[in-house]
Short mmCIF file of C-alpha atoms and ligand atoms in Angstrom, two decimals:
data_model
loop_
_atom_site.label_atom_id
_atom_site.label_comp_id
_atom_site.label_asym_id
_atom_site.label_seq_id
_atom_site.Cartn_x
_atom_site.Cartn_y
_atom_site.Cartn_z
CA MET B 1 91.17 31.47 86.19
CA SER B 2 91.54 35.20 86.85
CA ALA B 3 89.12 36.98 89.22
CA PRO B 4 86.01 38.44 87.59
CA PHE B 5 85.99 42.13 86.68
CA ARG B 6 83.26 43.55 88.91
CA VAL B 7 81.20 46.54 87.81
CA ALA B 8 78.91 48.42 90.23
CA LEU B 9 76.04 50.70 89.18
CA SER B 10 74.88 53.39 91.60
CA GLY B 11 71.57 52.50 93.27
CA ASP B 12 69.60 55.20 91.47
CA PHE B 13 69.78 53.19 88.21
CA ARG B 14 67.28 50.71 89.73
CA LYS B 15 63.68 51.04 90.91
CA PRO B 16 62.67 49.67 94.35
CA ASP B 17 61.16 46.63 92.57
CA GLY B 18 64.57 45.86 91.05
CA SER B 19 63.75 46.86 87.47
CA PRO B 20 65.98 49.41 85.68
CA VAL B 21 64.94 53.07 85.90
CA TYR B 22 66.25 53.73 82.39
CA PRO B 23 65.63 50.73 80.13
CA ASP B 24 67.32 52.54 77.21
CA PHE B 25 70.64 51.98 79.01
CA ASP B 26 71.58 48.62 77.48
CA LEU B 27 73.30 46.55 80.14
CA ALA B 28 73.61 43.46 77.93
CA PRO B 29 77.28 44.10 77.05
CA LEU B 30 78.12 43.94 80.77
CA MET B 31 75.84 41.02 81.60
CA ASN B 32 76.90 38.94 78.60
CA THR B 33 80.66 39.42 78.66
CA PRO B 34 82.37 36.37 80.18
CA GLY B 35 84.60 37.41 83.06
CA VAL B 36 82.54 40.55 83.83
CA GLU B 37 80.07 40.74 86.74
CA MET B 38 77.58 43.51 87.30
CA GLU B 39 75.70 44.59 90.42
CA PHE B 40 73.48 47.49 91.51
CA LEU B 41 74.50 49.16 94.78
CA GLU B 42 72.02 50.08 97.50
CA PRO B 43 71.02 53.76 97.10
CA ALA B 44 73.45 56.02 99.00
CA ASN B 45 74.62 59.60 98.69
CA PRO B 46 77.54 59.98 98.82
CA ILE B 47 78.72 56.55 97.72
CA ARG B 48 80.27 54.83 100.77
CA ALA B 49 83.78 53.38 100.51
CA GLU B 50 82.78 49.94 101.75
CA GLN B 51 80.08 49.72 99.05
CA VAL B 52 82.62 49.80 96.23
CA GLU B 53 85.62 48.28 97.97
CA ASN B 54 85.30 45.02 96.07
CA PHE B 55 84.46 46.44 92.67
CA ASP B 56 86.79 47.34 89.80
CA ALA B 57 84.48 49.89 88.18
CA LEU B 58 81.60 52.15 89.18
CA ILE B 59 79.00 53.57 86.79
CA LEU B 60 77.70 56.64 88.59
CA LEU B 61 74.44 58.54 88.05
CA MET B 62 73.53 61.24 90.61
CA PRO B 63 75.26 60.46 93.95
CA ARG B 64 78.41 62.24 95.06
CA PHE B 65 81.69 60.37 94.83
CA GLY B 66 84.03 62.09 97.27
CA ARG B 67 87.23 61.35 99.14
CA GLU B 68 85.10 59.44 101.66
CA SER B 69 83.92 57.12 98.85
CA ILE B 70 87.43 55.75 98.25
CA HIS B 71 88.63 52.74 100.20
CA PRO B 72 92.43 52.96 100.63
CA ASP B 73 92.84 49.23 100.01
CA GLY B 74 90.03 48.97 97.47
CA ARG B 75 90.47 47.85 93.88
CA LEU B 76 88.21 50.44 92.23
CA ALA B 77 90.04 51.64 89.09
CA VAL B 78 87.43 53.66 87.20
CA VAL B 79 84.43 55.86 87.96
CA ALA B 80 82.35 56.33 84.81
CA ARG B 81 79.92 59.24 85.19
CA PHE B 82 76.67 58.90 83.28
CA GLY B 83 76.82 62.33 81.59
CA VAL B 84 79.52 64.98 81.34
CA GLY B 85 79.10 67.07 84.50
CA TYR B 86 81.49 65.87 87.19
CA ASP B 87 81.08 68.53 89.86
CA THR B 88 79.73 65.68 92.05
CA VAL B 89 83.08 63.85 91.88
CA ASP B 90 86.22 64.73 93.86
CA ILE B 91 88.58 64.50 90.93
CA GLU B 92 91.70 65.31 92.95
CA ALA B 93 90.93 62.49 95.39
CA CYS B 94 90.38 60.11 92.45
CA THR B 95 93.68 61.02 90.82
CA GLN B 96 95.59 60.66 94.09
CA ALA B 97 94.06 57.24 94.66
CA GLY B 98 94.80 56.10 91.09
CA ILE B 99 91.16 56.07 89.96
CA ALA B 100 90.28 57.13 86.41
CA LEU B 101 87.26 59.43 86.00
CA CYS B 102 85.42 59.07 82.69
CA ILE B 103 82.49 61.03 81.23
CA THR B 104 80.26 60.59 78.19
CA PRO B 105 80.62 63.58 75.81
CA ASP B 106 79.50 61.45 72.83
CA GLY B 107 76.22 60.66 74.60
CA VAL B 108 75.15 64.21 75.51
CA ARG B 109 76.58 66.35 72.70
CA ARG B 110 73.62 66.21 70.31
CA PRO B 111 70.80 65.84 72.89
CA VAL B 112 71.87 68.92 74.92
CA ALA B 113 72.49 71.02 71.80
CA VAL B 114 68.99 70.07 70.61
CA ALA B 115 67.61 71.01 74.05
CA ILE B 116 69.18 74.49 73.76
CA LEU B 117 67.70 74.90 70.27
CA THR B 118 64.33 73.77 71.65
CA LEU B 119 64.45 76.49 74.31
CA MET B 120 65.58 79.11 71.80
CA LEU B 121 62.80 78.25 69.33
CA ALA B 122 60.15 78.00 72.06
CA LEU B 123 61.13 81.36 73.59
CA THR B 124 61.50 83.33 70.37
CA GLY B 125 58.41 81.67 68.83
CA LYS B 126 56.35 82.40 72.01
CA LEU B 127 55.34 78.74 72.00
CA MET B 128 54.05 78.55 75.56
CA VAL B 129 51.91 81.69 75.41
CA LYS B 130 50.44 80.65 72.04
CA ASP B 131 49.56 77.26 73.49
CA ARG B 132 47.67 79.02 76.30
CA LEU B 133 45.91 81.42 73.89
CA THR B 134 44.62 78.53 71.79
CA ARG B 135 43.09 76.86 74.85
CA GLU B 136 41.19 80.09 75.54
CA ALA B 137 39.43 79.66 72.16
CA ALA B 138 37.95 82.88 70.72
CA ALA B 139 39.26 85.09 73.54
CA GLY B 140 42.78 83.76 73.01
CA PHE B 141 42.64 84.00 69.22
CA ALA B 142 41.58 87.64 69.59
CA ARG B 143 44.83 88.40 71.45
CA ARG B 144 47.26 86.50 69.22
CA GLY B 145 48.50 89.70 67.54
CA GLU B 146 49.83 90.86 70.93
CA HIS B 147 52.37 88.05 71.02
CA MET B 148 54.52 88.46 67.96
CA GLY B 149 57.47 86.07 67.82
CA VAL B 150 61.07 87.00 67.02
CA GLY B 151 62.53 85.94 63.66
CA LEU B 152 66.06 84.57 63.89
CA VAL B 153 67.65 85.47 60.53
CA GLY B 154 70.50 87.90 61.14
CA ARG B 155 69.95 87.82 64.91
CA THR B 156 72.93 87.02 67.15
CA LEU B 157 73.34 83.68 68.91
CA ALA B 158 76.03 83.71 71.62
CA SER B 159 77.52 80.85 73.57
CA ILE B 160 79.66 81.24 76.67
CA GLY B 161 81.86 78.18 76.19
CA VAL B 162 82.60 76.44 72.88
CA GLY B 163 83.30 72.89 74.03
CA ASN B 164 81.50 69.66 73.31
CA ILE B 165 77.97 71.14 73.54
CA GLY B 166 78.59 74.79 72.59
CA ALA B 167 80.24 73.73 69.31
CA GLU B 168 77.40 71.32 68.49
CA LEU B 169 74.87 74.09 69.13
CA PHE B 170 76.60 76.23 66.50
CA ARG B 171 76.73 73.33 64.00
CA LEU B 172 72.99 72.79 64.39
CA ALA B 173 72.14 76.51 64.31
CA ARG B 174 74.10 77.23 61.11
CA PRO B 175 71.13 76.80 58.70
CA LEU B 176 69.09 79.33 60.71
CA GLY B 177 71.10 82.21 59.26
CA MET B 178 72.06 83.73 62.60
CA ARG B 179 75.24 85.63 63.39
CA MET B 180 77.19 83.39 65.77
CA ILE B 181 79.47 84.74 68.52
CA ALA B 182 81.16 83.21 71.55
CA CYS B 183 83.42 83.75 74.52
CA ASP B 184 85.83 80.99 75.53
CA PRO B 185 89.32 81.92 76.73
CA TYR B 186 90.56 78.32 76.55
CA VAL B 187 89.41 77.12 73.15
CA ASP B 188 91.58 76.96 70.01
CA PRO B 189 90.55 80.09 68.03
CA ARG B 190 91.10 78.23 64.72
CA PHE B 191 88.50 75.63 65.74
CA VAL B 192 86.01 78.39 66.54
CA ALA B 193 86.72 80.20 63.27
CA GLU B 194 86.10 76.95 61.34
CA LEU B 195 82.67 76.75 62.99
CA GLY B 196 81.89 80.18 61.53
CA VAL B 197 81.84 81.73 65.00
CA GLU B 198 83.35 85.06 66.07
CA LEU B 199 85.26 84.95 69.39
CA MET B 200 85.04 87.93 71.74
CA GLY B 201 85.24 88.93 75.38
CA LEU B 202 82.60 87.96 77.93
CA GLU B 203 81.05 91.40 78.40
CA GLU B 204 80.92 92.01 74.66
CA ALA B 205 79.06 88.71 74.13
CA PHE B 206 76.47 89.69 76.77
CA ARG B 207 76.01 93.05 75.05
CA GLU B 208 75.74 91.70 71.50
CA ALA B 209 73.55 88.62 72.03
CA ASP B 210 69.92 88.29 71.01
CA VAL B 211 70.01 84.77 72.43
CA LEU B 212 72.74 83.91 74.94
CA SER B 213 73.38 80.30 75.95
CA VAL B 214 75.75 79.20 78.73
CA ASN B 215 77.84 76.09 78.08
CA VAL B 216 80.68 76.08 80.63
CA PRO B 217 81.53 73.56 83.34
CA LEU B 218 80.76 74.51 86.94
CA ASN B 219 83.95 75.29 88.83
CA ASP B 220 85.35 78.00 91.11
CA GLU B 221 85.95 80.26 88.11
CA THR B 222 82.48 79.90 86.59
CA ARG B 223 80.35 79.97 89.78
CA HIS B 224 78.09 83.05 89.40
CA LEU B 225 79.82 83.92 86.12
CA VAL B 226 76.39 85.21 85.11
CA ASN B 227 75.82 87.97 87.67
CA ALA B 228 73.81 91.18 88.02
CA GLY B 229 76.49 93.29 86.31
CA ARG B 230 76.67 91.07 83.22
CA LEU B 231 72.91 90.58 82.97
CA ALA B 232 72.57 94.37 83.00
CA LEU B 233 74.58 94.47 79.76
CA MET B 234 71.97 92.42 77.87
CA LYS B 235 69.51 93.94 75.42
CA PRO B 236 65.94 94.30 76.75
CA THR B 237 64.85 92.11 73.80
CA ALA B 238 67.39 89.33 74.48
CA TYR B 239 66.77 85.81 75.75
CA PHE B 240 69.00 83.99 78.24
CA ILE B 241 69.38 80.19 78.23
CA ASN B 242 71.12 78.03 80.81
CA THR B 243 71.46 74.27 80.37
CA SER B 244 74.88 74.02 82.04
CA ARG B 245 74.68 74.08 85.85
CA GLY B 246 72.45 76.24 88.06
CA PRO B 247 75.20 77.82 90.20
CA VAL B 248 76.90 79.26 87.09
CA VAL B 249 74.14 81.88 87.39
CA ASP B 250 73.38 84.20 90.30
CA GLN B 251 69.74 83.14 90.31
CA LYS B 252 68.58 85.98 92.59
CA ALA B 253 70.02 88.47 90.11
CA LEU B 254 68.42 86.67 87.15
CA THR B 255 65.05 86.52 88.91
CA ARG B 256 65.22 90.28 89.51
CA VAL B 257 66.12 91.03 85.89
CA LEU B 258 63.27 88.84 84.63
CA HIS B 259 60.79 90.24 87.17
CA GLU B 260 61.67 93.81 86.12
CA ARG B 261 61.50 92.73 82.45
CA LYS B 262 65.02 94.02 81.76
CA ILE B 263 65.42 91.12 79.31
CA ALA B 264 62.76 89.39 77.21
CA GLY B 265 62.89 86.03 78.90
CA ALA B 266 64.88 82.96 79.88
CA GLY B 267 64.96 79.22 79.32
CA LEU B 268 66.41 77.27 82.23
CA ASP B 269 67.00 73.53 82.37
CA VAL B 270 69.11 73.93 85.51
CA LEU B 271 68.51 75.85 88.74
CA GLN B 272 70.48 76.90 91.81
CA ASP B 273 68.65 74.25 93.89
CA GLU B 274 67.30 71.11 92.29
CA PRO B 275 64.53 70.46 92.90
CA PRO B 276 63.71 74.10 93.66
CA ASP B 277 61.96 75.30 96.80
CA PRO B 278 58.25 75.48 95.88
CA ASP B 279 58.26 79.10 97.07
CA ASP B 280 61.17 80.09 94.82
CA PRO B 281 59.98 83.28 93.07
CA ILE B 282 61.48 82.14 89.76
CA LEU B 283 58.70 79.53 89.53
CA ARG B 284 56.09 82.28 89.39
CA LEU B 285 57.53 84.32 86.51
CA ASP B 286 55.69 84.15 83.19
CA ASN B 287 58.72 85.08 81.09
CA VAL B 288 60.81 82.04 82.00
CA LEU B 289 60.54 78.57 80.53
CA LEU B 290 61.62 75.87 82.99
CA THR B 291 62.53 72.21 82.56
CA PRO B 292 63.64 69.84 85.35
CA HIS B 293 67.29 69.25 84.32
CA ALA B 294 65.93 66.73 81.86
CA LEU B 295 65.20 68.48 78.55
CA CYS B 296 67.98 66.47 76.90
CA TRP B 297 66.69 63.19 78.31
CA THR B 298 65.76 61.09 75.32
CA ASP B 299 66.00 57.40 74.51
CA GLN B 300 69.04 58.19 72.35
CA CYS B 301 70.74 60.28 75.05
CA PHE B 302 70.43 57.52 77.64
CA ALA B 303 71.45 54.80 75.21
CA GLY B 304 74.44 56.91 74.17
CA ASN B 305 75.57 57.68 77.73
CA GLY B 306 75.19 54.05 78.73
CA ALA B 307 77.13 52.77 75.72
CA ALA B 308 79.93 55.27 76.39
CA ASP B 309 80.19 54.26 80.07
CA VAL B 310 80.22 50.57 79.21
CA ARG B 311 82.97 51.21 76.62
CA ALA B 312 85.08 53.11 79.18
CA VAL B 313 84.69 50.41 81.80
CA LEU B 314 85.56 47.63 79.37
CA ASP B 315 88.56 49.67 78.15
CA VAL B 316 89.92 49.55 81.70
CA TRP B 317 89.23 45.82 81.89
CA HIS B 318 91.23 45.32 78.70
CA GLY B 319 94.09 47.44 80.10
CA ARG B 320 93.52 50.26 77.59
CA GLU B 321 93.27 53.99 78.28
CA PRO B 322 89.53 54.50 78.80
CA ARG B 323 87.63 56.76 76.41
CA GLY B 324 86.21 59.97 77.88
CA LEU B 325 89.01 60.08 80.48
CA VAL B 326 88.99 63.40 82.39
CA ASN B 327 92.00 63.07 84.72
CA LYS B 328 94.58 62.00 82.13
CA GLU B 329 97.37 62.64 84.64
CA VAL B 330 96.21 59.59 86.58
CA LEU B 331 97.81 57.34 83.95
CA ALA B 332 101.29 58.42 85.07
CA THR B 333 100.69 57.58 88.75
CA GLU B 334 101.98 54.52 90.54
CA ALA B 335 98.56 54.14 92.20
CA TRP B 336 96.88 53.77 88.77
CA ARG B 337 99.49 51.28 87.61
CA ARG B 338 98.76 49.20 90.72
CA ARG B 339 94.99 49.29 90.16
CA GLY B 340 95.32 48.99 86.38
CA ARG B 341 97.60 45.97 86.62
CA ARG B 342 95.07 44.15 88.75
CA ASN B 343 92.56 44.55 85.93
CA SER B 344 94.65 43.79 82.88
N1 NAD Z 1 71.34 70.05 81.24
C1 NAD Z 1 71.86 68.86 81.11
O1 NAD Z 1 71.19 67.85 81.20
C2 NAD Z 1 73.32 68.76 80.79
C3 NAD Z 1 73.79 67.61 80.16
C4 NAD Z 1 75.14 67.55 79.83
C5 NAD Z 1 76.00 68.59 80.16
N2 NAD Z 1 75.52 69.68 80.82
C6 NAD Z 1 76.42 70.78 81.18
O2 NAD Z 1 76.77 71.49 80.01
C7 NAD Z 1 77.98 72.20 80.26
C8 NAD Z 1 78.91 72.11 79.05
O3 NAD Z 1 79.27 70.76 78.82
P1 NAD Z 1 80.34 70.39 77.66
O4 NAD Z 1 80.26 68.90 77.50
O5 NAD Z 1 80.16 71.26 76.49
O6 NAD Z 1 81.68 70.76 78.40
P2 NAD Z 1 83.13 71.00 77.73
O7 NAD Z 1 84.11 70.86 78.85
O8 NAD Z 1 83.30 70.17 76.51
O9 NAD Z 1 83.08 72.53 77.26
C9 NAD Z 1 83.10 73.59 78.15
C10 NAD Z 1 83.75 74.78 77.47
O10 NAD Z 1 83.68 75.88 78.37
C11 NAD Z 1 84.90 76.60 78.25
N3 NAD Z 1 85.12 77.41 79.45
C12 NAD Z 1 85.60 77.02 80.66
N4 NAD Z 1 85.65 78.08 81.50
C13 NAD Z 1 85.16 79.14 80.80
C14 NAD Z 1 84.95 80.51 81.12
N5 NAD Z 1 85.25 80.99 82.33
N6 NAD Z 1 84.43 81.32 80.16
C15 NAD Z 1 84.13 80.85 78.94
N7 NAD Z 1 84.33 79.56 78.57
C16 NAD Z 1 84.83 78.72 79.50
C17 NAD Z 1 85.95 75.53 78.06
O11 NAD Z 1 87.12 76.07 77.48
C18 NAD Z 1 85.24 74.56 77.14
O12 NAD Z 1 85.48 74.85 75.78
C19 NAD Z 1 78.55 71.62 81.54
O13 NAD Z 1 78.25 72.51 82.62
C20 NAD Z 1 77.77 70.37 81.76
O14 NAD Z 1 77.67 70.04 83.12
C21 NAD Z 1 74.20 69.77 81.15
#
């Protein structure tokens, strides 16, 4: 009989009492597949090499997976990130070692696009201030005319990045009757045109937007892509939304712009530091709507991410190219063939 295919889950998937943190992540396909074994790791950040040495697959939530997480003689063949951000994974080290890195675009596409829409509708509809006014009863009702919302028909929605999430945002926003613009130097312009979106340069998008949403990965090129100079191009009536990664934005510059009311407001699901320092001045602004990197967290999002990770892991077990593979070049390496062969 061949050795079991061993799947590890990072320790943050389990509560101290042993129960799952996210019950919507259905582990039954792993637990019920003959020949597959599943185990939660002890919490550690970063993942330590000896923790995963004897596993074939790792399903990874928050901890870092760096060069130090890879055992040179280990059998780990796939790291399946729960989500699509992989700035916590040393992809070069994975590729060199013959380890596939997979992500879950199918799981997050709709939930994050809906989260962006939620922020856009809440900001332009003045949802939070109207909630407060209502709780003030007569005094609040008396001031409701001071907080007129912004209608969206004919207004301009911009996305920096038209990938998995940016494109879905435009699909969902289409019935709102907005003009849709984007900046993405790497996307196929025909794909963007088919979405009904006008491509343009970065600065132009900042200038034109009534609502500007950032949907790029965090990397050396995009770190502080949103800086003081670009924020200064925005209309004083415009709203800024970031659900991508905090460090894509120079948060000090954004805080200043919001404090000086140079733009109308912002919706931020991600921050420079998470969790933020309790003294961070951005927490005290009344024109920013904040969510704890969790606005997209729904039962369906977690079920979808989990199902995608399980599929990727089982793909590797069956000797197939895993779905959601990021480092496709790994498939051509001798190191992958060695690890892959062990699992097929
Ligand atoms: N808030 C959350 O809970 C949450 C959940 C999932 C994903 N995210 C984040 O959302 C972001 C987008 O994810 P995705 O799945 O759409 O990624 P994706 O890789 O599918 O799309 C990113 C797009 O950005 C474009 N791009 C790259 N560099 C650019 C640049 N300098 N200027 C303009 N465009 C550029 C790429 O060409 C690509 O089309 C990521 O940062 C991801 O980490 C956040």
